[in-house]
XYZ file of C-alpha atoms in Angstrom:
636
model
C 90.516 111.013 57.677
C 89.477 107.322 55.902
C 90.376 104.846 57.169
C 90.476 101.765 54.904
C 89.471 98.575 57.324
C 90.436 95.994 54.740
C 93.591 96.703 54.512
C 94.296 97.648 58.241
C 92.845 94.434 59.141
C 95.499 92.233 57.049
C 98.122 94.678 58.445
C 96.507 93.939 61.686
C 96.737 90.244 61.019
C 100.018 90.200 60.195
C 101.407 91.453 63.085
C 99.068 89.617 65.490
C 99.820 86.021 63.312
C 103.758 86.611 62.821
C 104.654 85.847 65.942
C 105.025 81.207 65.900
C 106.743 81.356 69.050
C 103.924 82.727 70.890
C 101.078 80.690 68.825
C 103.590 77.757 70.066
C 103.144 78.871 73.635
C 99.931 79.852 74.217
C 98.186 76.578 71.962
C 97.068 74.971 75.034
C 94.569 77.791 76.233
C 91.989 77.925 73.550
C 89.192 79.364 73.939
C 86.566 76.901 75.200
C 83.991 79.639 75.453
C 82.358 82.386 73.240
C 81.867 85.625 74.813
C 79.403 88.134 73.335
C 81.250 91.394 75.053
C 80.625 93.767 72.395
C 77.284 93.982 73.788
C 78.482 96.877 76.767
C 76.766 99.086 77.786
C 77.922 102.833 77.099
C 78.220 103.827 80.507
C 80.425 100.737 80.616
C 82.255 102.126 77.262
C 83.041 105.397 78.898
C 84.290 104.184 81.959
C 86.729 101.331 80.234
C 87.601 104.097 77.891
C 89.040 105.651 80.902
C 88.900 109.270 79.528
C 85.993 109.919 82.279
C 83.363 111.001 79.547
C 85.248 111.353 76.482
C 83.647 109.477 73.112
C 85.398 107.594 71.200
C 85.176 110.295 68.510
C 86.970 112.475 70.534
C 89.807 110.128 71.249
C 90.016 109.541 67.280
C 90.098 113.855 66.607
C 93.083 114.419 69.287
C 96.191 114.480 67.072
C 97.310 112.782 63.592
C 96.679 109.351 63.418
C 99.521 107.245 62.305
C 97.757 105.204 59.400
C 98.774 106.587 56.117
C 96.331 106.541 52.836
C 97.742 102.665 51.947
C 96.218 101.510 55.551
C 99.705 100.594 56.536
C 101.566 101.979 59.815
C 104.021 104.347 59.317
C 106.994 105.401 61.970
C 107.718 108.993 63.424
C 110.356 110.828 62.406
C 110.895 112.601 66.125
C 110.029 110.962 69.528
C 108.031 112.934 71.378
C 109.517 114.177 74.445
C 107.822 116.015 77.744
C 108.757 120.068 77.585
C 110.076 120.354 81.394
C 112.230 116.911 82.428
C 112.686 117.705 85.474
C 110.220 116.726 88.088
C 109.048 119.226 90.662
C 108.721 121.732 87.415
C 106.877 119.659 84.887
C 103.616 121.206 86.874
C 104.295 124.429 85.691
C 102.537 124.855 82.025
C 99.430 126.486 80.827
C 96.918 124.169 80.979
C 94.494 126.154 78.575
C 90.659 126.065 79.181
C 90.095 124.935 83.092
C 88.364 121.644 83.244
C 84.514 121.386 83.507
C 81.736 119.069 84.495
C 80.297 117.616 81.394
C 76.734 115.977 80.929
C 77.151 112.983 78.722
C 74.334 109.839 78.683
C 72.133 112.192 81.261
C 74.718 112.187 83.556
C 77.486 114.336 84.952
C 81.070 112.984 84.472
C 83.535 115.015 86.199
C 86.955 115.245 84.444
C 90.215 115.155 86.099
C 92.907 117.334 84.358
C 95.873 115.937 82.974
C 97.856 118.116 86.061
C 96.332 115.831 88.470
C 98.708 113.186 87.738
C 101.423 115.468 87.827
C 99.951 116.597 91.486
C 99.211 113.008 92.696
C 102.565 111.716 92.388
C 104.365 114.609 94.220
C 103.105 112.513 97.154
C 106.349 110.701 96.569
C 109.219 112.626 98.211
C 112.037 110.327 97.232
C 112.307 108.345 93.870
C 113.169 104.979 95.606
C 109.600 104.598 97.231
C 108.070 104.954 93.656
C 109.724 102.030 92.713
C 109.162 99.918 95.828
C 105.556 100.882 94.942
C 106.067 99.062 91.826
C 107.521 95.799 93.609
C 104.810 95.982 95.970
C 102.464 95.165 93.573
C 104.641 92.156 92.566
C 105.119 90.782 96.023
C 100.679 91.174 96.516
C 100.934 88.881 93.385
C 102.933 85.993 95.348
C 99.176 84.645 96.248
C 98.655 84.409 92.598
C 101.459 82.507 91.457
C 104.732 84.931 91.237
C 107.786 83.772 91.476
C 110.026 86.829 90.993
C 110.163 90.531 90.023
C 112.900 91.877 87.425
C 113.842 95.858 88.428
C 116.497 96.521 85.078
C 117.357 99.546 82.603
C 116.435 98.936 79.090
C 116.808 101.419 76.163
C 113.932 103.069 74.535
C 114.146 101.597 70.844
C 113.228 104.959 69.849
C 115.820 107.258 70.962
C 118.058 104.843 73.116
C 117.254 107.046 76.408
C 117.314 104.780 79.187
C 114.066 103.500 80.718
C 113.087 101.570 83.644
C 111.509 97.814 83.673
C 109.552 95.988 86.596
C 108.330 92.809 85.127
C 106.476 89.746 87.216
C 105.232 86.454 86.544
C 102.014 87.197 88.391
C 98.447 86.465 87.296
C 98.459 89.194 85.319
C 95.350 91.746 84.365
C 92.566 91.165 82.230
C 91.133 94.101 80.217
C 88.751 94.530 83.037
C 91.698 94.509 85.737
C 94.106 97.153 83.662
C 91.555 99.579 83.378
C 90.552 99.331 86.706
C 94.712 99.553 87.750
C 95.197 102.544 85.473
C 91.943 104.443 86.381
C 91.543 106.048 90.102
C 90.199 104.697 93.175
C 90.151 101.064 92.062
C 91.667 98.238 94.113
C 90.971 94.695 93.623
C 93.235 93.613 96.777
C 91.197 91.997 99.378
C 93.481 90.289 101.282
C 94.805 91.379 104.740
C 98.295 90.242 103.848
C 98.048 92.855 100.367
C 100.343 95.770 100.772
C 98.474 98.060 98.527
C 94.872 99.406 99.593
C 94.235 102.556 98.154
C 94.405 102.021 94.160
C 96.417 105.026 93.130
C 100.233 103.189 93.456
C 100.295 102.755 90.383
C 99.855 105.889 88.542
C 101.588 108.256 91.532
C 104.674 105.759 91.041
C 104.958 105.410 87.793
C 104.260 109.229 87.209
C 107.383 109.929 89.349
C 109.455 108.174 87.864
C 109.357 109.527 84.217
C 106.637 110.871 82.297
C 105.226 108.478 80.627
C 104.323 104.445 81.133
C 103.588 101.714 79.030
C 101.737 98.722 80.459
C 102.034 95.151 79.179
C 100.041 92.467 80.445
C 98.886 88.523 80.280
C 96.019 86.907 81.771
C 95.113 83.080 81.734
C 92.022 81.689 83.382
C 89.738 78.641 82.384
C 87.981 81.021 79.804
C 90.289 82.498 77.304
C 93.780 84.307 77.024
C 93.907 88.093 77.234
C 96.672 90.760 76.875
C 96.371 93.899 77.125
C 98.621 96.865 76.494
C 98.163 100.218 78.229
C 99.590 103.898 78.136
C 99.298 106.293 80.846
C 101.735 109.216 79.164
C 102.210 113.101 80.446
C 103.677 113.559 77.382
C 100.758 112.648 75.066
C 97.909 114.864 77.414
C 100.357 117.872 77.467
C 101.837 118.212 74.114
C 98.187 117.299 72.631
C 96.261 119.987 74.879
C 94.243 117.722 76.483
C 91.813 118.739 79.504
C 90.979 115.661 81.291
C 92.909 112.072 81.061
C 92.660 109.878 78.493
C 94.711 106.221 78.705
C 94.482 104.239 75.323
C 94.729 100.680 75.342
C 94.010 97.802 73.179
C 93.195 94.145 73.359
C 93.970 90.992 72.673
C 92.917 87.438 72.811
C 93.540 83.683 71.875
C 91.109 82.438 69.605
C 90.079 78.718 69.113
C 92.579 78.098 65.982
C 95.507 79.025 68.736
C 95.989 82.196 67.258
C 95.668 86.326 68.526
C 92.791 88.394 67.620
C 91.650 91.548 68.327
C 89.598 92.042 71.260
C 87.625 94.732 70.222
C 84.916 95.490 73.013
C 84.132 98.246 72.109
C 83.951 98.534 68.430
C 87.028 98.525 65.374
C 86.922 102.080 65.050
C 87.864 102.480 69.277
C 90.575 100.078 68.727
C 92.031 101.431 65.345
C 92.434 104.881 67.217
C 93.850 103.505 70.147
C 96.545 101.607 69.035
C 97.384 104.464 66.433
C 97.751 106.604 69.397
C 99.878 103.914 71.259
C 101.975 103.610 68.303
C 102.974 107.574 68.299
C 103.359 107.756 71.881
C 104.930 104.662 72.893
C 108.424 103.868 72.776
C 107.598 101.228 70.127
C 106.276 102.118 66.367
C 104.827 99.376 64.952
C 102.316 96.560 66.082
C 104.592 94.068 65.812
C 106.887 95.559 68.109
C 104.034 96.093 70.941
C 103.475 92.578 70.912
C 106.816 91.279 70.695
C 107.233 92.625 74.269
C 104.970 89.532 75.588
C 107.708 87.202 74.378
C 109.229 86.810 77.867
C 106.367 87.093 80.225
C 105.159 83.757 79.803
C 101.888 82.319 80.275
C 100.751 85.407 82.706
C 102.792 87.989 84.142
C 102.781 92.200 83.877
C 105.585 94.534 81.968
C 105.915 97.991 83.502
C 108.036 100.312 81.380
C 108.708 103.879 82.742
C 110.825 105.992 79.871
C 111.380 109.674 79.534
C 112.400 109.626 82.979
C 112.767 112.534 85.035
C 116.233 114.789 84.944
C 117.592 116.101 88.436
C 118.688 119.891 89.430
C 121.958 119.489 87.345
C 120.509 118.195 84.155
C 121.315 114.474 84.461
C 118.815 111.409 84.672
C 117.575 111.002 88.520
C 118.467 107.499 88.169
C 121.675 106.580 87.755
C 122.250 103.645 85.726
C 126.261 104.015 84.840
C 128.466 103.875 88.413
C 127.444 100.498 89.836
C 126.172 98.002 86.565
C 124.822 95.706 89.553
C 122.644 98.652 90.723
C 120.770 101.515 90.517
C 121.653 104.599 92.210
C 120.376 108.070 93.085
C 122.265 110.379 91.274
C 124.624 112.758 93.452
C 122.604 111.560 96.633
C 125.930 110.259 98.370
C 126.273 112.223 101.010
C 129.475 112.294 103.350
C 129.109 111.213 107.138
C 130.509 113.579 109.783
C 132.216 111.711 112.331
C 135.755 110.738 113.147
C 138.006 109.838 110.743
C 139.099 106.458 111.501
C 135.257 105.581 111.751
C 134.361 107.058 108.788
C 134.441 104.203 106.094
C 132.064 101.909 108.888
C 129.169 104.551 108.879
C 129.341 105.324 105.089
C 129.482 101.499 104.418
C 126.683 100.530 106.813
C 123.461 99.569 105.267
C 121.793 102.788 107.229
C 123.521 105.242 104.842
C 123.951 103.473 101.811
C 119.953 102.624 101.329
C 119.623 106.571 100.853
C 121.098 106.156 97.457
C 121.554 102.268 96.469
C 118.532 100.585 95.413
C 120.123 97.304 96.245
C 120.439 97.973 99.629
C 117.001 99.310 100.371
C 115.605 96.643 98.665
C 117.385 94.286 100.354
C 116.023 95.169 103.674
C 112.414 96.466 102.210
C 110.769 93.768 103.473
C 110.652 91.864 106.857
C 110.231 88.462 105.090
C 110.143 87.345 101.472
C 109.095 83.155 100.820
C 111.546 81.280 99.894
C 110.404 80.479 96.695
C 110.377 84.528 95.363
C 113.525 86.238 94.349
C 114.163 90.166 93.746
C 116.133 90.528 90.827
C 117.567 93.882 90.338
C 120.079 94.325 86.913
C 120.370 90.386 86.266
C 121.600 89.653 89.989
C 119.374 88.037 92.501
C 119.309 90.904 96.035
C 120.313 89.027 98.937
C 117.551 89.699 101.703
C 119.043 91.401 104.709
C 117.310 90.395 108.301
C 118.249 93.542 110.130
C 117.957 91.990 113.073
C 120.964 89.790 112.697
C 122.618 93.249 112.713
C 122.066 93.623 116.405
C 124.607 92.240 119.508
C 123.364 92.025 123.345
C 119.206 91.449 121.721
C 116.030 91.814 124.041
C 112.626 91.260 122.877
C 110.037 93.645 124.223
C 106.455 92.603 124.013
C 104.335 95.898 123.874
C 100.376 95.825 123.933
C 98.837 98.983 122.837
C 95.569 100.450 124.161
C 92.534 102.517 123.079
C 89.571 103.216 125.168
C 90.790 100.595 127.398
C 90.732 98.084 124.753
C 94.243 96.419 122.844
C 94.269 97.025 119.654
C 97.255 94.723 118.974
C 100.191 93.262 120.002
C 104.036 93.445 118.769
C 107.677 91.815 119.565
C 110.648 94.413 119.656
C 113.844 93.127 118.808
C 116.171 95.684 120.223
C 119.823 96.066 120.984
C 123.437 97.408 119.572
C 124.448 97.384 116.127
C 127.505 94.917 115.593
C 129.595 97.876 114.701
C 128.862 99.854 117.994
C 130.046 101.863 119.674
C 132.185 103.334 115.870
C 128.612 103.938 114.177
C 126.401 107.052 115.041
C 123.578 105.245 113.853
C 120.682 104.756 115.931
C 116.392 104.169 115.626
C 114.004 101.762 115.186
C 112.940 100.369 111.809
C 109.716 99.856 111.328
C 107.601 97.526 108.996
C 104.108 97.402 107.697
C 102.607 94.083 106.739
C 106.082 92.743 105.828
C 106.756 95.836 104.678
C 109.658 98.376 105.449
C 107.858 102.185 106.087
C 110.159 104.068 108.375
C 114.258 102.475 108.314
C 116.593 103.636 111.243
C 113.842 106.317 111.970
C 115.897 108.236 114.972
C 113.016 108.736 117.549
C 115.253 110.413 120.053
C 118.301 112.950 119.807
C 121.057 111.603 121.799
C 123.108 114.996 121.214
C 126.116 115.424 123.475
C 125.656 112.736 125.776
C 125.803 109.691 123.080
C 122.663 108.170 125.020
C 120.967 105.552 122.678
C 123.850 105.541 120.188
C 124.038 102.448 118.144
C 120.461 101.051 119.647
C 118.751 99.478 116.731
C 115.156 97.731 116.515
C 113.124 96.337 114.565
C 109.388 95.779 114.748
C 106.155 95.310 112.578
C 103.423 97.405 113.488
C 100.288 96.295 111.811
C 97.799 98.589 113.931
C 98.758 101.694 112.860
C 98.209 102.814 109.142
C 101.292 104.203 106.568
C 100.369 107.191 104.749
C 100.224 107.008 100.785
C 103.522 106.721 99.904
C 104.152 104.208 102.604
C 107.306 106.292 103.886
C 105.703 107.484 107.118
C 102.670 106.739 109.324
C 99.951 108.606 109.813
C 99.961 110.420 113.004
C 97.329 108.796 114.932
C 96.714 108.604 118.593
C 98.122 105.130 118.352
C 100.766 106.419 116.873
C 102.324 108.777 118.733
C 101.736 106.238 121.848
C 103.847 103.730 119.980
C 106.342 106.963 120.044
C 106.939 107.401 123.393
C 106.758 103.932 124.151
C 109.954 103.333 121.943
C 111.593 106.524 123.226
C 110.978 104.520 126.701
C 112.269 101.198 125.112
C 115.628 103.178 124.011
C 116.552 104.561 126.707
C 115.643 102.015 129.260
C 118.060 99.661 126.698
C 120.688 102.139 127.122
C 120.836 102.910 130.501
C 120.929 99.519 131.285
C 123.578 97.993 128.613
C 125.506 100.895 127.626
C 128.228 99.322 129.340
C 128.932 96.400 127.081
C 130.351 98.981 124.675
C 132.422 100.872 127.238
C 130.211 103.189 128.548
C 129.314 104.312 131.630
C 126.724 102.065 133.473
C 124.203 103.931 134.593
C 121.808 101.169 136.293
C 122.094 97.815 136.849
C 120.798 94.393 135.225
C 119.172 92.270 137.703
C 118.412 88.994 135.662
C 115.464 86.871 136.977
C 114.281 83.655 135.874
C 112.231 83.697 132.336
C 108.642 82.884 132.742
C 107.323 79.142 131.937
C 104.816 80.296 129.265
C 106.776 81.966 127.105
C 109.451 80.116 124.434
C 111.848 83.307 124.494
C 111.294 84.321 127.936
C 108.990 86.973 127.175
C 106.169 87.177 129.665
C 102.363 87.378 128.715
C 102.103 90.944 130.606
C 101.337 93.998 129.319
C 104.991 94.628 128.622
C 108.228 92.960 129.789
C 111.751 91.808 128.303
C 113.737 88.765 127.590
C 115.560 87.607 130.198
C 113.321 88.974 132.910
C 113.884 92.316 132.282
C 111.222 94.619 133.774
C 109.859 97.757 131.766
C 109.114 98.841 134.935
C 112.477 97.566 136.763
C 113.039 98.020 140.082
C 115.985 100.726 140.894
C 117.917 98.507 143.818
C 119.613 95.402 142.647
C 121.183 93.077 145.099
C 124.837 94.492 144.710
C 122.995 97.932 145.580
C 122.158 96.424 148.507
C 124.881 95.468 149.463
C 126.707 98.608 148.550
C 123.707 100.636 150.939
C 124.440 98.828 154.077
C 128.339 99.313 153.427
C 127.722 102.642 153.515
C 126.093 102.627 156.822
C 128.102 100.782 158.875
C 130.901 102.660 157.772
C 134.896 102.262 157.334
C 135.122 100.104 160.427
C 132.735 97.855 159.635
C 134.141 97.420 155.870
C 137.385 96.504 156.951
C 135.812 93.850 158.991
C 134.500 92.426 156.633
C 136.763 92.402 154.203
C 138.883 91.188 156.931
C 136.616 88.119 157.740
C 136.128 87.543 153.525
C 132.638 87.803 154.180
C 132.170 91.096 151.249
C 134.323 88.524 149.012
C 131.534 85.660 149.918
C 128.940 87.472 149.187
C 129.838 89.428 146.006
C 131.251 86.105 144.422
C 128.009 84.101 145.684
C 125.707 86.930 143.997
C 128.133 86.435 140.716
C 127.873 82.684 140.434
C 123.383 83.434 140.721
C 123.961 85.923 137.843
C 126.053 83.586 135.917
C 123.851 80.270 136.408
C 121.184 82.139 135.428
C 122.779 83.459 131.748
C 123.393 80.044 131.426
C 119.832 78.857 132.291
C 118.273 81.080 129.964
C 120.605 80.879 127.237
C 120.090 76.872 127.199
C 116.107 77.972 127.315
C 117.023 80.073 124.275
C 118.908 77.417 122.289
C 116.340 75.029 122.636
C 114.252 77.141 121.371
C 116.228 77.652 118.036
C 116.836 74.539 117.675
C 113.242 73.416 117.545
C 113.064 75.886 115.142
C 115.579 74.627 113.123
C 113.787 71.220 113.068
C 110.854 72.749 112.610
C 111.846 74.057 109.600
C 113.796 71.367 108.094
C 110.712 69.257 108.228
C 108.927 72.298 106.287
C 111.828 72.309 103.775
C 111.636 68.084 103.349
C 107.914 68.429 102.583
C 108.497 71.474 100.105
C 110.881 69.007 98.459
C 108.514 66.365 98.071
C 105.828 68.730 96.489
C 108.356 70.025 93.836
C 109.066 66.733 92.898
C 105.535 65.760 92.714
C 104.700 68.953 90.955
C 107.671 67.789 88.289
C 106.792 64.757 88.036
C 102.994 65.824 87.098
C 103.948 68.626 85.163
C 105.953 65.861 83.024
C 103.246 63.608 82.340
C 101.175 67.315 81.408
C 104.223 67.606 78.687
C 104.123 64.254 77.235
C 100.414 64.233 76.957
C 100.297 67.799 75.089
C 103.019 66.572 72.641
C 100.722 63.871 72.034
C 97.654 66.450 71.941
C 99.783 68.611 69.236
C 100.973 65.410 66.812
C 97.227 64.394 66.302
C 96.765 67.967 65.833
C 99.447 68.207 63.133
C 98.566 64.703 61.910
């Protein structure tokens, strides 16, 4: 095949130069710097190549290029589509010759097979932590800038099947960056506060999701404008017979006249074939199309687009788009709660059930904190964060310490207590979060079975010191770990056996309040592990009404009626009631002081983030008015 560069590069131009409301938008970053980058080496080709060996020849013999004899780009007839939709059987095909280690350069380059990412992403049992994967990584972009993550359907413009969007206004990735994200192994996350670590997110989400993903992205630093577009498909390296991944992507920057060029890095010819092969893959035919998707992402910022999207057991789209318009739903995943009928509609409405199939409610709760100035936006309406721990009546905070080889490896606050709705809900566990993030919800560490001990207790905790496994649904089970288990077995049932009674169940020991400890704000203690409101993990069994109820018993019938007689058992019990009740009131004035320092606290926080918006207005202003001045001399 002939390719006929003079006329692919006006076609080229065309569709690049077309587009005056992104010159308009991106004038102000010119380039202020040449850079000679088509001087890489070719180790450095093949690895940005991302086909882990495979020439650019080879990318340019897989398939039939859409370029015609004119030079101009023509549009498929038929989309293609992935031969199995459904999931946990798209692994089953014949993948042809077996992959093999390959000596290219004078070095060995081992291949992964196209089944790999098939295989990778059935790390992700349930199709709702693929897409908080996908958030994740716009929440780790906060430090750099982001504002907000969009989580919508759109429809492929190719067949009109539904596909997913997560979009952010993040830094965005450089050509560098996106081949690092869409390659294996790679994170560029350093900070302690990132939720991702381990560099494959990306690819096991996405790949669960549908079977194919198309990657927009913007990047602006003081050197140049970049965007870059990138396709990790299923579709492409099955239906094409490929034995190892390729992932073609092309480049773009702004040039010093204000205007989009080709990046080529590595040479016309690798982006010619590239883009052809994005072109006949992608949900989008033409050039112009591809970069019309940047329109709304701004000055920097990522697209994600999942499409051909994976079918469930009975033939329909895992994802339901259609019953809520305000939400996204797993298809036939409502399941009905077995309890008694009047309490019914209160455990199928409670936020414990209905995150097992709404994606607004586990994203509401899917993270311990968000800043105030980032929003989730999920189908064009903002989701209301949900602090789970306003859920809970009668609260204690337990401080717990954890140890290995005699050393603390960290230290954690409990919030613990009874779910509003108690005793009606059979809910019970302990959510757990992960560097602000939510990894096991309402997990039910013990089986109350007959007995109803520890129904409706609720807590909620971050435990930083232990480590989630890939898919961030479950720790791994460490020796920490399963300490932190039977500590919070202890927790629950200590709670219950203590409180059970403030929803009408039997007590089966006794509070004995104490005072709260002068060095703590909430009246937790700095040992090892105690409660609010001087609550004891290790409590002592004899309270003073005990007591008083022992030596009753031994002085027998004669000597109660004495003093009952005499009012002294009256005296007593009321003067031991009036301790217990000045105390509650002691502690809860401790308490409210507390909060309301808090409250001022923040106030003062939300006064100075007023001032700094209006600074940042008025400067961003006087930016304005001095680049409309910039662009009349221009035009003059």
């Amino acid at each position: 095949m002939v390719m006929k560069a003079t006329e692919l590069d006006k076609d080229v131009g065309d569709g690049v130069q077309g587009n005056n409301c992104l010159r308009g938008q991106l004038a102000q970053h010119q380039k202020s710097v040449n850079h000679s980058r088509g001087q890489e080496s070719k180790e450095n080709k093949s690895f940005n190549a991302l086909s882990s060996g495979q020439s650019n020849s080879n990318v340019l013999e897989q398939g039939r290029s859409p370029v015609d004899e004119s030079g101009t780009y023509s549009e498929f007839i038929k989309f293609p589509a992935p031969p199995c939709r459904q999931f946990w059987k798209a692994g089953d095909y014949d993948d042809g010759p077996s992959s093999k280690l390959t000596l290219q350069n004078g070095k060995n380059y081992l291949h992964v097979h196209p089944m790999f990412l098939h295989s990778n992403a059935t790390s992700h049992k349930w199709v709702f932590g693929a897409i908080a994967e996908l958030v994740d990584n716009a929440v780790d972009e906060i430090e750099n800038g982001a504002s907000f993550v969009i989580v919508d359907k759109i429809s492929s413009p190719r067949d009109g099947s539904p596909a997913l969007l997560i979009q952010d206004d993040g830094g965005g990735m450089d050509p560098e960056a996106i081949r690092r994200c869409m390659s294996f192994g790679f994170s560029d996350k350093k900070s302690k506060s990132a939720i991702g670590q381990y560099g494959n997110g990306f690819k096991t989400s996405t790949m669960r999701l549908g079977a194919d993903a198309i990657v927009f992205s913007r990047h602006a630093d003081d050197r140049a404008l970049t965007q870059s577009i990138g396709l990790l498909s299923f579709t492409f390296l099955t239906q094409t017979g490929h034995d190892r991944i390729v992932v073609p992507m092309v480049d773009y920057e702004l040039n010093a006249a204000g205007n989009l060029e080709i990046l080529d890095l590595y040479g016309k010819e690798y982006f010619m074939s590239n883009l052809s092969l994005l072109l006949q893959w992608s949900p989008y035919s033409t050039e112009a199309e591809l970069l019309k998707q940047f329109e709304d992402i701004g000055l920097h910022g990522t697209k994600v687009i999942v499409y051909n999207l994976w079918f469930n057991d009975d033939g329909n789209v895992e994802l339901d788009f259609d019953t809520d318009p305000e939400d996204i739903r797993i298809s036939g995943d409502i399941k009905e709660v077995q309890t008694r009928p009047a309490w019914r509609t209160v455990n199928e409405e409670h936020i414990s059930n209905r995150l097992r199939y709404s994606l607004r409610a586990y994203l509401s709760i899917l993270y311990l904190r968000i800043p105030a100035n980032f929003t989730i936006v999920l189908r064009g309406k903002y989701v209301k964060h949900h602090n789970l721990a306003l859920d809970l009546k009668f609260q204690e905070f337990i401080v717990y310490r954890p140890q290995s080889s005699g050393c603390i490896k960290g230290e954690l606050l409990t919030t613990i207590g009874f779910l509003k709705e108690a005793p009606q809900v059979t809910v019970h566990g302990f959510n757990i979060y992960h560097k602000n993030r939510l990894i096991l919800p309402f997990w039910p560490i013990v089986n109350y079975g007959n007995n109803s001990r520890s129904r409706g207790v609720v807590g909620v905790l971050e435990a930083n010191f232990v480590e989630p496994t890939h898919d961030k649904q479950d720790f791994e089970r460490t020796s920490l770990f399963q300490k932190l288990e039977v500590r919070l077995k202890e927790m629950t049932w200590e709670y219950w056996d203590y409180h059970c009674g403030l929803i009408g169940y039997q007590v089966t020991k006794k509070l004995r309040p104490t005072k709260p400890p002068p060095d703590s704000p909430l009246g937790i203690s700095t040992g090892s592990d105690t409660l609010k409101h001087g609550l004891s993990s290790k409590r002592k069994e004899h309270s003073d009404l005990d007591k008083l109820e022992s030596i009753k018993r031994q002085a027998g019938t004669g000597a109660n009626a004495f003093l009952s007689g005499h009012g002294f058992e009256t005296e007593v019990v009321s003067d031991i009631k009036n301790k217990l009740e000045d105390q509650d009131v002691v502690n809860l004035i401790q308490v409210n002081k507390n909060f309301r320092a808090k409250c001022l606290d923040y106030k003062k926080r939300t006064e100075d983030l007023d001032l700094k918006v209006t600074r940042l207005r008025s400067e961003l202003g006087q930016v304005r008015t001095e680049y409309e001045q910039l662009m009349a001399e221009l035009t003059s």
